[in-house]
PDB file of C-alpha atoms in Angstrom:
ATOM      1  CA  MET A   1       4.192  -3.822  21.006  1.00  0.00           C
ATOM      2  CA  ARG A   2       6.690  -1.747  19.108  1.00  0.00           C
ATOM      3  CA  PHE A   3       5.405   1.313  17.131  1.00  0.00           C
ATOM      4  CA  ARG A   4       7.614   2.787  14.144  1.00  0.00           C
ATOM      5  CA  PRO A   5       8.482   6.597  15.239  1.00  0.00           C
ATOM      6  CA  ILE A   6       7.737   9.617  13.557  1.00  0.00           C
ATOM      7  CA  ALA A   7       9.167  13.002  13.060  1.00  0.00           C
ATOM      8  CA  SER A   8       6.105  14.644  11.572  1.00  0.00           C
ATOM      9  CA  LEU A   9       2.933  13.547  10.749  1.00  0.00           C
ATOM     10  CA  SER A  10       1.963  14.408   6.862  1.00  0.00           C
ATOM     11  CA  VAL A  11       0.592  12.601   4.251  1.00  0.00           C
ATOM     12  CA  ALA A  12       4.571  12.286   2.622  1.00  0.00           C
ATOM     13  CA  ALA A  13       5.329  11.029   5.968  1.00  0.00           C
ATOM     14  CA  VAL A  14       2.519   8.655   6.258  1.00  0.00           C
ATOM     15  CA  ALA A  15       4.302   6.538   3.013  1.00  0.00           C
ATOM     16  CA  VAL A  16       7.255   6.660   4.308  1.00  0.00           C
ATOM     17  CA  LEU A  17       6.951   6.006   8.129  1.00  0.00           C
ATOM     18  CA  LEU A  18       3.744   4.822   8.846  1.00  0.00           C
ATOM     19  CA  LEU A  19       3.022   2.342   6.675  1.00  0.00           C
ATOM     20  CA  ALA A  20       4.840  -0.611   5.682  1.00  0.00           C
ATOM     21  CA  GLY A  21       6.643  -0.492   2.458  1.00  0.00           C
ATOM     22  CA  CYS A  22       9.927  -0.610   0.295  1.00  0.00           C
ATOM     23  CA  ALA A  23      12.642   1.969   1.066  1.00  0.00           C
ATOM     24  CA  GLY A  24      14.756   3.149  -1.580  1.00  0.00           C
ATOM     25  CA  SER A  25      15.726   6.391  -3.501  1.00  0.00           C
ATOM     26  CA  SER A  26      16.533   6.931  -7.045  1.00  0.00           C
ATOM     27  CA  ASP A  27      19.963   6.143  -6.369  1.00  0.00           C
ATOM     28  CA  ASP A  28      19.280   3.019  -4.950  1.00  0.00           C
ATOM     29  CA  SER A  29      16.307   1.743  -7.791  1.00  0.00           C
ATOM     30  CA  GLN A  30      15.222  -1.600  -7.297  1.00  0.00           C
ATOM     31  CA  THR A  31      12.714  -3.901  -8.356  1.00  0.00           C
ATOM     32  CA  PRO A  32       9.988  -4.411  -5.495  1.00  0.00           C
ATOM     33  CA  ASP A  33      10.781  -7.194  -2.970  1.00  0.00           C
ATOM     34  CA  ALA A  34       7.572  -8.892  -1.827  1.00  0.00           C
ATOM     35  CA  SER A  35       9.275  -9.925   1.551  1.00  0.00           C
ATOM     36  CA  ALA A  36       8.784  -6.437   2.464  1.00  0.00           C
ATOM     37  CA  SER A  37       5.036  -7.018   3.234  1.00  0.00           C
ATOM     38  CA  PRO A  38       3.832  -7.541   6.695  1.00  0.00           C
ATOM     39  CA  ASP A  39       3.231 -11.098   7.862  1.00  0.00           C
ATOM     40  CA  ALA A  40      -0.634 -12.009   8.249  1.00  0.00           C
ATOM     41  CA  GLY A  41      -0.881 -13.360  11.772  1.00  0.00           C
ATOM     42  CA  GLN A  42      -3.489 -13.527  14.556  1.00  0.00           C
ATOM     43  CA  CYS A  43      -5.781 -10.285  15.532  1.00  0.00           C
ATOM     44  CA  GLN A  44      -4.022  -8.661  17.771  1.00  0.00           C
ATOM     45  CA  THR A  45      -3.568  -5.199  18.654  1.00  0.00           C
ATOM     46  CA  PRO A  46      -1.704  -2.947  21.352  1.00  0.00           C
ATOM     47  CA  PHE A  47      -4.492  -0.978  23.080  1.00  0.00           C
ATOM     48  CA  THR A  48      -5.400  -1.523  26.779  1.00  0.00           C
ATOM     49  CA  GLY A  49      -8.939  -0.677  26.756  1.00  0.00           C
ATOM     50  CA  ASP A  50     -11.597   2.279  26.111  1.00  0.00           C
ATOM     51  CA  VAL A  51     -10.166   5.802  25.690  1.00  0.00           C
ATOM     52  CA  PRO A  52     -11.286   8.235  28.300  1.00  0.00           C
ATOM     53  CA  ALA A  53     -14.231   9.497  29.132  1.00  0.00           C
ATOM     54  CA  GLY A  54     -14.998  12.737  27.320  1.00  0.00           C
ATOM     55  CA  LEU A  55     -13.552  12.327  24.395  1.00  0.00           C
ATOM     56  CA  GLU A  56     -16.239  12.942  21.689  1.00  0.00           C
ATOM     57  CA  VAL A  57     -15.964  12.504  17.679  1.00  0.00           C
ATOM     58  CA  SER A  58     -18.739  14.092  15.457  1.00  0.00           C
ATOM     59  CA  GLY A  59     -19.014  13.718  11.864  1.00  0.00           C
ATOM     60  CA  ASP A  60     -20.470  11.214   9.223  1.00  0.00           C
ATOM     61  CA  PHE A  61     -18.789   8.039   8.196  1.00  0.00           C
ATOM     62  CA  LYS A  62     -16.037   8.355   5.504  1.00  0.00           C
ATOM     63  CA  GLY A  63     -16.227  12.122   6.155  1.00  0.00           C
ATOM     64  CA  GLU A  64     -14.464  14.773   7.859  1.00  0.00           C
ATOM     65  CA  VAL A  65     -14.750  14.445  11.432  1.00  0.00           C
ATOM     66  CA  THR A  66     -14.289  16.997  14.453  1.00  0.00           C
ATOM     67  CA  VAL A  67     -13.191  15.728  17.968  1.00  0.00           C
ATOM     68  CA  THR A  68     -13.824  17.585  20.950  1.00  0.00           C
ATOM     69  CA  ARG A  69     -11.679  17.058  24.014  1.00  0.00           C
ATOM     70  CA  PRO A  70     -12.184  17.438  27.717  1.00  0.00           C
ATOM     71  CA  ASP A  71     -10.373  20.293  29.324  1.00  0.00           C
ATOM     72  CA  GLY A  72      -6.700  19.257  30.198  1.00  0.00           C
ATOM     73  CA  PHE A  73      -6.988  15.959  27.937  1.00  0.00           C
ATOM     74  CA  ALA A  74      -3.669  14.176  28.154  1.00  0.00           C
ATOM     75  CA  PRO A  75      -4.114  10.386  26.893  1.00  0.00           C
ATOM     76  CA  SER A  76      -1.849   8.114  29.292  1.00  0.00           C
ATOM     77  CA  ALA A  77      -2.480   4.534  27.378  1.00  0.00           C
ATOM     78  CA  ILE A  78      -2.710   3.468  24.221  1.00  0.00           C
ATOM     79  CA  GLN A  79      -6.619   2.899  23.940  1.00  0.00           C
ATOM     80  CA  ARG A  80      -9.174   2.579  21.627  1.00  0.00           C
ATOM     81  CA  SER A  81     -13.184   2.743  21.458  1.00  0.00           C
ATOM     82  CA  THR A  82     -15.382   1.563  18.571  1.00  0.00           C
ATOM     83  CA  LEU A  83     -17.586   4.129  17.619  1.00  0.00           C
ATOM     84  CA  ILE A  84     -19.835   2.483  14.781  1.00  0.00           C
ATOM     85  CA  GLU A  85     -19.684  -1.014  14.425  1.00  0.00           C
ATOM     86  CA  GLY A  86     -19.608  -2.491  10.977  1.00  0.00           C
ATOM     87  CA  THR A  87     -21.202  -5.369   9.257  1.00  0.00           C
ATOM     88  CA  GLY A  88     -18.109  -6.620   7.144  1.00  0.00           C
ATOM     89  CA  ASP A  89     -15.229  -9.079   7.646  1.00  0.00           C
ATOM     90  CA  GLU A  90     -13.041  -8.545  10.697  1.00  0.00           C
ATOM     91  CA  VAL A  91      -9.860  -6.927   9.793  1.00  0.00           C
ATOM     92  CA  LYS A  92      -6.483  -8.827  10.250  1.00  0.00           C
ATOM     93  CA  ALA A  93      -3.017  -8.006   9.567  1.00  0.00           C
ATOM     94  CA  GLY A  94      -2.340  -8.741   6.069  1.00  0.00           C
ATOM     95  CA  ASP A  95      -5.793  -7.956   4.767  1.00  0.00           C
ATOM     96  CA  LEU A  96      -5.874  -4.796   1.876  1.00  0.00           C
ATOM     97  CA  VAL A  97      -8.253  -2.320   3.129  1.00  0.00           C
ATOM     98  CA  LYS A  98      -9.596   1.038   2.169  1.00  0.00           C
ATOM     99  CA  ALA A  99      -9.743   3.600   5.160  1.00  0.00           C
ATOM    100  CA  ASN A 100     -10.172   7.295   6.211  1.00  0.00           C
ATOM    101  CA  TYR A 101      -8.023   8.239   8.696  1.00  0.00           C
ATOM    102  CA  THR A 102      -7.496  11.992  10.865  1.00  0.00           C
ATOM    103  CA  VAL A 103      -4.802  12.494  12.968  1.00  0.00           C
ATOM    104  CA  ILE A 104      -5.344  15.285  15.593  1.00  0.00           C
ATOM    105  CA  ASP A 105      -2.524  16.654  18.209  1.00  0.00           C
ATOM    106  CA  ALA A 106      -4.339  15.480  21.722  1.00  0.00           C
ATOM    107  CA  SER A 107      -3.134  18.709  23.558  1.00  0.00           C
ATOM    108  CA  THR A 108      -3.828  21.500  21.075  1.00  0.00           C
ATOM    109  CA  GLY A 109      -6.578  19.588  19.283  1.00  0.00           C
ATOM    110  CA  GLU A 110      -4.894  20.816  15.424  1.00  0.00           C
ATOM    111  CA  VAL A 111      -5.329  18.278  12.819  1.00  0.00           C
ATOM    112  CA  ALA A 112      -2.014  16.974  11.917  1.00  0.00           C
ATOM    113  CA  LEU A 113      -3.037  14.568   9.224  1.00  0.00           C
ATOM    114  CA  ASP A 114      -6.392  13.985   7.256  1.00  0.00           C
ATOM    115  CA  SER A 115      -6.008  11.548   4.647  1.00  0.00           C
ATOM    116  CA  LEU A 116      -9.445  13.235   2.882  1.00  0.00           C
ATOM    117  CA  LYS A 117      -6.956  15.862   1.729  1.00  0.00           C
ATOM    118  CA  SER A 118      -4.827  13.242  -0.613  1.00  0.00           C
ATOM    119  CA  ASP A 119      -7.170  10.331  -0.952  1.00  0.00           C
ATOM    120  CA  PRO A 120     -10.598  11.772  -0.856  1.00  0.00           C
ATOM    121  CA  SER A 121     -12.512   8.149  -2.030  1.00  0.00           C
ATOM    122  CA  GLY A 122     -10.213   6.367   1.076  1.00  0.00           C
ATOM    123  CA  MET A 123      -6.627   5.421   1.280  1.00  0.00           C
ATOM    124  CA  ASP A 124      -5.502   1.954   0.151  1.00  0.00           C
ATOM    125  CA  MET A 125      -3.261   0.144   2.362  1.00  0.00           C
ATOM    126  CA  ILE A 126      -1.554  -3.459   3.702  1.00  0.00           C
ATOM    127  CA  VAL A 127      -2.751  -3.791   7.527  1.00  0.00           C
ATOM    128  CA  ASN A 128       0.150  -3.767   9.865  1.00  0.00           C
ATOM    129  CA  ALA A 129      -1.094  -3.784  13.427  1.00  0.00           C
ATOM    130  CA  GLN A 130       2.357  -2.765  14.444  1.00  0.00           C
ATOM    131  CA  GLN A 131       1.722   0.571  12.997  1.00  0.00           C
ATOM    132  CA  ILE A 132      -0.832   3.087  14.117  1.00  0.00           C
ATOM    133  CA  PHE A 133      -2.889   2.853  10.790  1.00  0.00           C
ATOM    134  CA  GLY A 134      -3.104  -0.614  10.502  1.00  0.00           C
ATOM    135  CA  ALA A 135      -3.961  -1.015  14.705  1.00  0.00           C
ATOM    136  CA  ALA A 136      -6.551   1.479  14.459  1.00  0.00           C
ATOM    137  CA  VAL A 137      -8.783  -0.987  11.951  1.00  0.00           C
ATOM    138  CA  SER A 138      -7.213  -4.255  13.313  1.00  0.00           C
ATOM    139  CA  CYS A 139      -9.776  -6.553  14.798  1.00  0.00           C
ATOM    140  CA  VAL A 140     -13.110  -5.096  14.392  1.00  0.00           C
ATOM    141  CA  PRO A 141     -15.564  -5.413  11.246  1.00  0.00           C
ATOM    142  CA  ILE A 142     -15.329  -3.512   7.773  1.00  0.00           C
ATOM    143  CA  GLY A 143     -17.497  -0.558   8.119  1.00  0.00           C
ATOM    144  CA  SER A 144     -16.374   0.399  11.382  1.00  0.00           C
ATOM    145  CA  ARG A 145     -15.231   3.545  12.912  1.00  0.00           C
ATOM    146  CA  THR A 146     -12.837   3.668  16.083  1.00  0.00           C
ATOM    147  CA  VAL A 147     -11.088   6.515  17.636  1.00  0.00           C
ATOM    148  CA  SER A 148      -7.617   5.822  19.738  1.00  0.00           C
ATOM    149  CA  THR A 149      -5.299   7.705  21.642  1.00  0.00           C
ATOM    150  CA  PHE A 150      -1.604   7.384  21.595  1.00  0.00           C
ATOM    151  CA  PRO A 151       0.197   9.013  25.060  1.00  0.00           C
ATOM    152  CA  ALA A 152       3.048  11.785  24.041  1.00  0.00           C
ATOM    153  CA  GLY A 153       6.510   9.863  23.058  1.00  0.00           C
ATOM    154  CA  THR A 154       4.797   6.584  21.679  1.00  0.00           C
ATOM    155  CA  LEU A 155       5.389   7.544  18.460  1.00  0.00           C
ATOM    156  CA  GLY A 156       8.891   8.503  18.922  1.00  0.00           C
ATOM    157  CA  GLU A 157      10.757  10.650  21.341  1.00  0.00           C
ATOM    158  CA  GLY A 158       9.345  14.179  21.992  1.00  0.00           C
ATOM    159  CA  SER A 159       6.245  13.354  20.154  1.00  0.00           C
ATOM    160  CA  PRO A 160       2.794  14.833  21.359  1.00  0.00           C
ATOM    161  CA  ALA A 161      -0.129  12.567  22.313  1.00  0.00           C
ATOM    162  CA  TYR A 162      -2.172  11.759  19.575  1.00  0.00           C
ATOM    163  CA  ILE A 163      -6.116  10.839  18.621  1.00  0.00           C
ATOM    164  CA  LEU A 164      -6.575   9.114  15.562  1.00  0.00           C
ATOM    165  CA  VAL A 165      -9.895   8.458  14.059  1.00  0.00           C
ATOM    166  CA  ALA A 166     -10.485   5.618  11.484  1.00  0.00           C
ATOM    167  CA  ASP A 167     -13.166   4.818   9.048  1.00  0.00           C
ATOM    168  CA  SER A 168     -12.760   1.258   7.455  1.00  0.00           C
ATOM    169  CA  ILE A 169     -14.429   1.465   4.452  1.00  0.00           C
ATOM    170  CA  SER A 170     -14.057  -1.469   2.610  1.00  0.00           C
ATOM    171  CA  GLU A 171     -11.764  -4.528   1.657  1.00  0.00           C
ATOM    172  CA  LEU A 172      -9.419  -4.629  -1.318  1.00  0.00           C
ATOM    173  CA  PRO A 173      -9.297  -7.280  -3.771  1.00  0.00           C
ATOM    174  CA  THR A 174      -5.798  -9.606  -3.767  1.00  0.00           C
ATOM    175  CA  ARG A 175      -6.241  -9.707  -7.653  1.00  0.00           C
ATOM    176  CA  ALA A 176      -6.691  -7.232 -10.520  1.00  0.00           C
ATOM    177  CA  GLU A 177     -10.403  -7.145 -11.219  1.00  0.00           C
ATOM    178  CA  GLY A 178     -10.287  -4.685 -14.210  1.00  0.00           C
ATOM    179  CA  THR A 179     -11.957  -5.328 -17.890  1.00  0.00           C
ATOM    180  CA  GLU A 180      -9.929  -8.106 -19.870  1.00  0.00           C
ATOM    181  CA  VAL A 181      -8.140  -6.774 -22.433  1.00  0.00           C
ATOM    182  CA  ALA A 182      -7.075  -8.815 -25.941  1.00  0.00           C
ATOM    183  CA  PRO A 183      -3.556  -9.785 -25.621  1.00  0.00           C
ATOM    184  CA  VAL A 184      -1.209  -8.008 -28.197  1.00  0.00           C
ATOM    185  CA  GLU A 185       0.880 -10.288 -30.808  1.00  0.00           C
ATOM    186  CA  GLY A 186       4.540 -10.507 -29.846  1.00  0.00           C
ATOM    187  CA  MET A 187       4.410  -9.891 -25.790  1.00  0.00           C
ATOM    188  CA  PRO A 188       4.961 -12.693 -23.391  1.00  0.00           C
ATOM    189  CA  THR A 189       2.007 -14.720 -23.034  1.00  0.00           C
ATOM    190  CA  VAL A 190       0.312 -15.220 -19.647  1.00  0.00           C
ATOM    191  CA  THR A 191      -1.786 -17.641 -17.953  1.00  0.00           C
ATOM    192  CA  PHE A 192      -3.346 -17.921 -14.838  1.00  0.00           C
ATOM    193  CA  ALA A 193      -3.830 -20.125 -11.605  1.00  0.00           C
ATOM    194  CA  ASP A 194      -7.217 -19.957  -9.663  1.00  0.00           C
ATOM    195  CA  ASN A 195      -5.839 -17.681  -7.427  1.00  0.00           C
ATOM    196  CA  GLY A 196      -4.524 -15.154 -10.023  1.00  0.00           C
ATOM    197  CA  ALA A 197      -1.111 -15.875  -9.742  1.00  0.00           C
ATOM    198  CA  PRO A 198       0.470 -15.776 -13.368  1.00  0.00           C
ATOM    199  CA  THR A 199       2.513 -18.025 -15.334  1.00  0.00           C
ATOM    200  CA  ILE A 200       4.173 -16.415 -18.130  1.00  0.00           C
ATOM    201  CA  THR A 201       5.991 -17.753 -20.974  1.00  0.00           C
ATOM    202  CA  VAL A 202       8.060 -15.737 -23.202  1.00  0.00           C
ATOM    203  CA  PRO A 203       8.409 -15.699 -26.685  1.00  0.00           C
ATOM    204  CA  THR A 204      11.272 -16.997 -28.677  1.00  0.00           C
ATOM    205  CA  THR A 205      11.846 -13.796 -30.811  1.00  0.00           C
ATOM    206  CA  PRO A 206      14.606 -11.244 -29.572  1.00  0.00           C
ATOM    207  CA  ALA A 207      14.223  -9.160 -27.003  1.00  0.00           C
ATOM    208  CA  PRO A 208      12.833  -5.276 -27.534  1.00  0.00           C
ATOM    209  CA  THR A 209      15.178  -2.846 -27.475  1.00  0.00           C
ATOM    210  CA  GLU A 210      12.921  -0.447 -25.837  1.00  0.00           C
ATOM    211  CA  THR A 211      10.220  -1.020 -22.745  1.00  0.00           C
ATOM    212  CA  ARG A 212       7.082  -2.317 -23.897  1.00  0.00           C
ATOM    213  CA  ILE A 213       3.845  -1.926 -21.859  1.00  0.00           C
ATOM    214  CA  GLU A 214       0.702  -3.635 -22.612  1.00  0.00           C
ATOM    215  CA  ASN A 215      -2.566  -4.286 -20.202  1.00  0.00           C
ATOM    216  CA  LEU A 216      -4.037  -7.804 -19.621  1.00  0.00           C
ATOM    217  CA  ARG A 217      -6.987  -5.750 -17.569  1.00  0.00           C
ATOM    218  CA  GLN A 218      -8.102  -2.114 -17.350  1.00  0.00           C
ATOM    219  CA  GLY A 219      -9.196  -1.046 -14.019  1.00  0.00           C
ATOM    220  CA  THR A 220     -11.583   1.714 -13.345  1.00  0.00           C
ATOM    221  CA  GLY A 221     -10.144   2.836 -10.189  1.00  0.00           C
ATOM    222  CA  ASP A 222      -7.677   5.694  -8.953  1.00  0.00           C
ATOM    223  CA  VAL A 223      -4.862   6.960 -11.517  1.00  0.00           C
ATOM    224  CA  VAL A 224      -1.133   6.069 -10.467  1.00  0.00           C
ATOM    225  CA  ASN A 225       0.348   9.474 -10.146  1.00  0.00           C
ATOM    226  CA  PRO A 226       4.296  10.074  -9.618  1.00  0.00           C
ATOM    227  CA  GLY A 227       5.406   9.701  -6.359  1.00  0.00           C
ATOM    228  CA  ASP A 228       2.750   7.948  -5.208  1.00  0.00           C
ATOM    229  CA  THR A 229       2.734   4.224  -3.189  1.00  0.00           C
ATOM    230  CA  VAL A 230       1.052   1.025  -5.131  1.00  0.00           C
ATOM    231  CA  ILE A 231      -0.403  -2.163  -3.716  1.00  0.00           C
ATOM    232  CA  VAL A 232       0.511  -4.594  -6.145  1.00  0.00           C
ATOM    233  CA  GLN A 233       0.774  -8.612  -6.929  1.00  0.00           C
ATOM    234  CA  TYR A 234       3.501  -9.110  -9.136  1.00  0.00           C
ATOM    235  CA  THR A 235       5.787 -11.938 -10.740  1.00  0.00           C
ATOM    236  CA  GLY A 236       9.064 -11.127 -12.591  1.00  0.00           C
ATOM    237  CA  VAL A 237      10.864 -13.539 -14.894  1.00  0.00           C
ATOM    238  CA  LEU A 238      14.222 -13.163 -16.915  1.00  0.00           C
ATOM    239  CA  TYR A 239      13.084 -13.060 -20.958  1.00  0.00           C
ATOM    240  CA  ASP A 240      15.828 -15.131 -21.441  1.00  0.00           C
ATOM    241  CA  GLY A 241      14.661 -19.183 -20.457  1.00  0.00           C
ATOM    242  CA  GLY A 242      11.519 -17.375 -18.351  1.00  0.00           C
ATOM    243  CA  THR A 243      12.971 -18.075 -15.062  1.00  0.00           C
ATOM    244  CA  VAL A 244      11.272 -16.805 -12.149  1.00  0.00           C
ATOM    245  CA  PHE A 245      13.211 -14.423 -10.062  1.00  0.00           C
ATOM    246  CA  ASP A 246      10.657 -13.133  -7.697  1.00  0.00           C
ATOM    247  CA  SER A 247       7.021 -12.908  -7.066  1.00  0.00           C
ATOM    248  CA  SER A 248       4.819 -11.773  -4.432  1.00  0.00           C
ATOM    249  CA  TRP A 249       2.220 -14.578  -5.356  1.00  0.00           C
ATOM    250  CA  ASP A 250       4.989 -17.213  -4.389  1.00  0.00           C
ATOM    251  CA  LYS A 251       5.503 -15.487  -0.989  1.00  0.00           C
ATOM    252  CA  GLY A 252       2.172 -15.507  -0.009  1.00  0.00           C
ATOM    253  CA  ALA A 253       0.702 -11.783  -0.020  1.00  0.00           C
ATOM    254  CA  PRO A 254       0.806  -8.347  -1.825  1.00  0.00           C
ATOM    255  CA  THR A 255       3.507  -5.759  -1.460  1.00  0.00           C
ATOM    256  CA  GLN A 256       3.588  -2.127  -1.423  1.00  0.00           C
ATOM    257  CA  PHE A 257       6.269   0.642  -2.655  1.00  0.00           C
ATOM    258  CA  ALA A 258       6.575   4.035  -4.010  1.00  0.00           C
ATOM    259  CA  THR A 259       6.616   4.409  -7.896  1.00  0.00           C
ATOM    260  CA  THR A 260      10.049   6.218  -7.171  1.00  0.00           C
ATOM    261  CA  ASP A 261      11.811   3.220  -5.186  1.00  0.00           C
ATOM    262  CA  VAL A 262      11.879   0.895  -8.460  1.00  0.00           C
ATOM    263  CA  VAL A 263      13.918   0.828 -11.731  1.00  0.00           C
ATOM    264  CA  PRO A 264      12.610   2.837 -14.742  1.00  0.00           C
ATOM    265  CA  GLY A 265      11.002   0.196 -16.530  1.00  0.00           C
ATOM    266  CA  PHE A 266       8.715  -0.784 -14.033  1.00  0.00           C
ATOM    267  CA  LYS A 267       8.239   2.713 -12.830  1.00  0.00           C
ATOM    268  CA  GLN A 268       6.724   3.274 -16.746  1.00  0.00           C
ATOM    269  CA  ALA A 269       4.625  -0.089 -16.254  1.00  0.00           C
ATOM    270  CA  LEU A 270       2.785   1.847 -13.008  1.00  0.00           C
ATOM    271  CA  GLU A 271       2.671   5.404 -13.496  1.00  0.00           C
ATOM    272  CA  GLY A 272      -0.175   6.691 -15.875  1.00  0.00           C
ATOM    273  CA  GLN A 273      -1.909   3.135 -14.620  1.00  0.00           C
ATOM    274  CA  THR A 274      -5.261   2.645 -13.082  1.00  0.00           C
ATOM    275  CA  VAL A 275      -6.351   0.793  -9.876  1.00  0.00           C
ATOM    276  CA  GLY A 276      -7.674  -2.777 -11.213  1.00  0.00           C
ATOM    277  CA  SER A 277      -5.170  -2.917 -13.763  1.00  0.00           C
ATOM    278  CA  GLN A 278      -3.238  -5.411 -14.618  1.00  0.00           C
ATOM    279  CA  VAL A 279       0.090  -4.875 -16.494  1.00  0.00           C
ATOM    280  CA  VAL A 280       2.636  -6.985 -18.749  1.00  0.00           C
ATOM    281  CA  ALA A 281       5.889  -5.416 -19.091  1.00  0.00           C
ATOM    282  CA  VAL A 282       9.113  -6.264 -21.065  1.00  0.00           C
ATOM    283  CA  ILE A 283      12.112  -4.200 -19.663  1.00  0.00           C
ATOM    284  CA  PRO A 284      15.823  -4.306 -21.375  1.00  0.00           C
ATOM    285  CA  PRO A 285      18.586  -3.943 -19.276  1.00  0.00           C
ATOM    286  CA  ALA A 286      18.463   0.029 -19.785  1.00  0.00           C
ATOM    287  CA  ASP A 287      15.422   0.446 -18.247  1.00  0.00           C
ATOM    288  CA  GLY A 288      16.214  -2.358 -15.685  1.00  0.00           C
ATOM    289  CA  TYR A 289      19.653  -3.107 -13.957  1.00  0.00           C
ATOM    290  CA  GLY A 290      22.036  -2.604 -16.794  1.00  0.00           C
ATOM    291  CA  ASP A 291      25.296  -4.289 -16.859  1.00  0.00           C
ATOM    292  CA  GLN A 292      25.184  -4.768 -13.251  1.00  0.00           C
ATOM    293  CA  ALA A 293      23.564  -8.553 -11.771  1.00  0.00           C
ATOM    294  CA  LYS A 294      21.216  -8.222  -9.571  1.00  0.00           C
ATOM    295  CA  GLY A 295      20.540 -11.226  -7.032  1.00  0.00           C
ATOM    296  CA  SER A 296      19.609 -14.114  -9.098  1.00  0.00           C
ATOM    297  CA  ILE A 297      19.161 -11.852 -12.179  1.00  0.00           C
ATOM    298  CA  PRO A 298      22.283 -11.599 -14.353  1.00  0.00           C
ATOM    299  CA  ALA A 299      24.060  -8.506 -15.629  1.00  0.00           C
ATOM    300  CA  ASN A 300      22.197  -7.227 -18.894  1.00  0.00           C
ATOM    301  CA  SER A 301      18.926  -9.363 -18.319  1.00  0.00           C
ATOM    302  CA  THR A 302      15.755  -8.159 -19.959  1.00  0.00           C
ATOM    303  CA  LEU A 303      12.812  -8.339 -17.509  1.00  0.00           C
ATOM    304  CA  VAL A 304       9.295  -9.164 -17.752  1.00  0.00           C
ATOM    305  CA  PHE A 305       6.830  -8.566 -15.346  1.00  0.00           C
ATOM    306  CA  VAL A 306       3.467  -9.212 -15.151  1.00  0.00           C
ATOM    307  CA  VAL A 307       1.640  -6.936 -12.160  1.00  0.00           C
ATOM    308  CA  ASP A 308      -1.391  -6.399 -10.401  1.00  0.00           C
ATOM    309  CA  ILE A 309      -2.486  -2.707  -8.983  1.00  0.00           C
ATOM    310  CA  LEU A 310      -4.796  -3.364  -6.201  1.00  0.00           C
ATOM    311  CA  GLY A 311      -4.061  -0.028  -4.403  1.00  0.00           C
ATOM    312  CA  VAL A 312      -2.693   3.418  -4.190  1.00  0.00           C
ATOM    313  CA  GLN A 313      -1.935   5.674  -1.711  1.00  0.00           C
ATOM    314  CA  HIS A 314      -1.316   9.607  -3.148  1.00  0.00           C
ATOM    315  CA  ALA A 315       1.836  11.427  -2.564  1.00  0.00           C
ATOM    316  CA  THR A 316       1.543  15.130  -1.722  1.00  0.00           C
ATOM    317  CA  PRO A 317       3.863  17.603  -4.011  1.00  0.00           C
ATOM    318  CA  ALA A 318       6.410  17.491  -1.353  1.00  0.00           C
ATOM    319  CA  ALA A 319       6.850  13.443  -1.417  1.00  0.00           C
ATOM    320  CA  GLN A 320       7.302  13.812  -5.451  1.00  0.00           C
TER     321      GLN A 320
END
């Protein structure tokens, strides 16, 4: 099983290199692409057995951990042991999970990454078992703590050996569950299927010339800050005619991306919102794709999005 290489382990690198998400830059802004989400599949991990004897982990579940290594510890295989057996559902690829991660250089014992520093209540993620964080929590119940080892070079040429301690805290919902907010007159109307998928009906009035953002639900989770990575469900339609041009719901899974990797109007719809919120945004061309066509989106199109904000991975200042 192949793992994506990492040049350095920092919370900033986590969002970019270790977790599934959309790539991009401010010079190549885009609306999200639901096809970037990992496909859910059978429960599989790359581990070949338990970690070597003598490796000890202490500390409360969901709290800071201390790892004690035997003298000369140098893992030679990708291995994992379950230290605490949870009582929740088994984690599978494609699940949305809140978890804590501590990554330690196996040779020096230095902490290379501690997700508690950026996400004290737990880091939200879409589980991809082909990446180290997803593999660490896959195929064990929610509420479990695992310790995994990765030999030198596993995570990229020249990378040291690493020890990863993971606490899977909870499974996240796949639709926004915040408090309903009364719809605003003049905005698109939205109805929902049983699973939460939205159907958007655009008004017959002319499209606004400035981005309009309103909440359909107000969540109580973490605030989305500039540069954060969000996990969302969304549907986008054209204001002119209401044609759907993209939808994570149609593709069967949530997706994730940094707020800096989408068009300005979509960025405005995310930053400052809270996890659990559902947002409807009307985005004129100036905050969308302007006079450029983009796939099935014609030039000079006003866009409408309904977005469920399901999770967030907070960026460090260096990543913003």
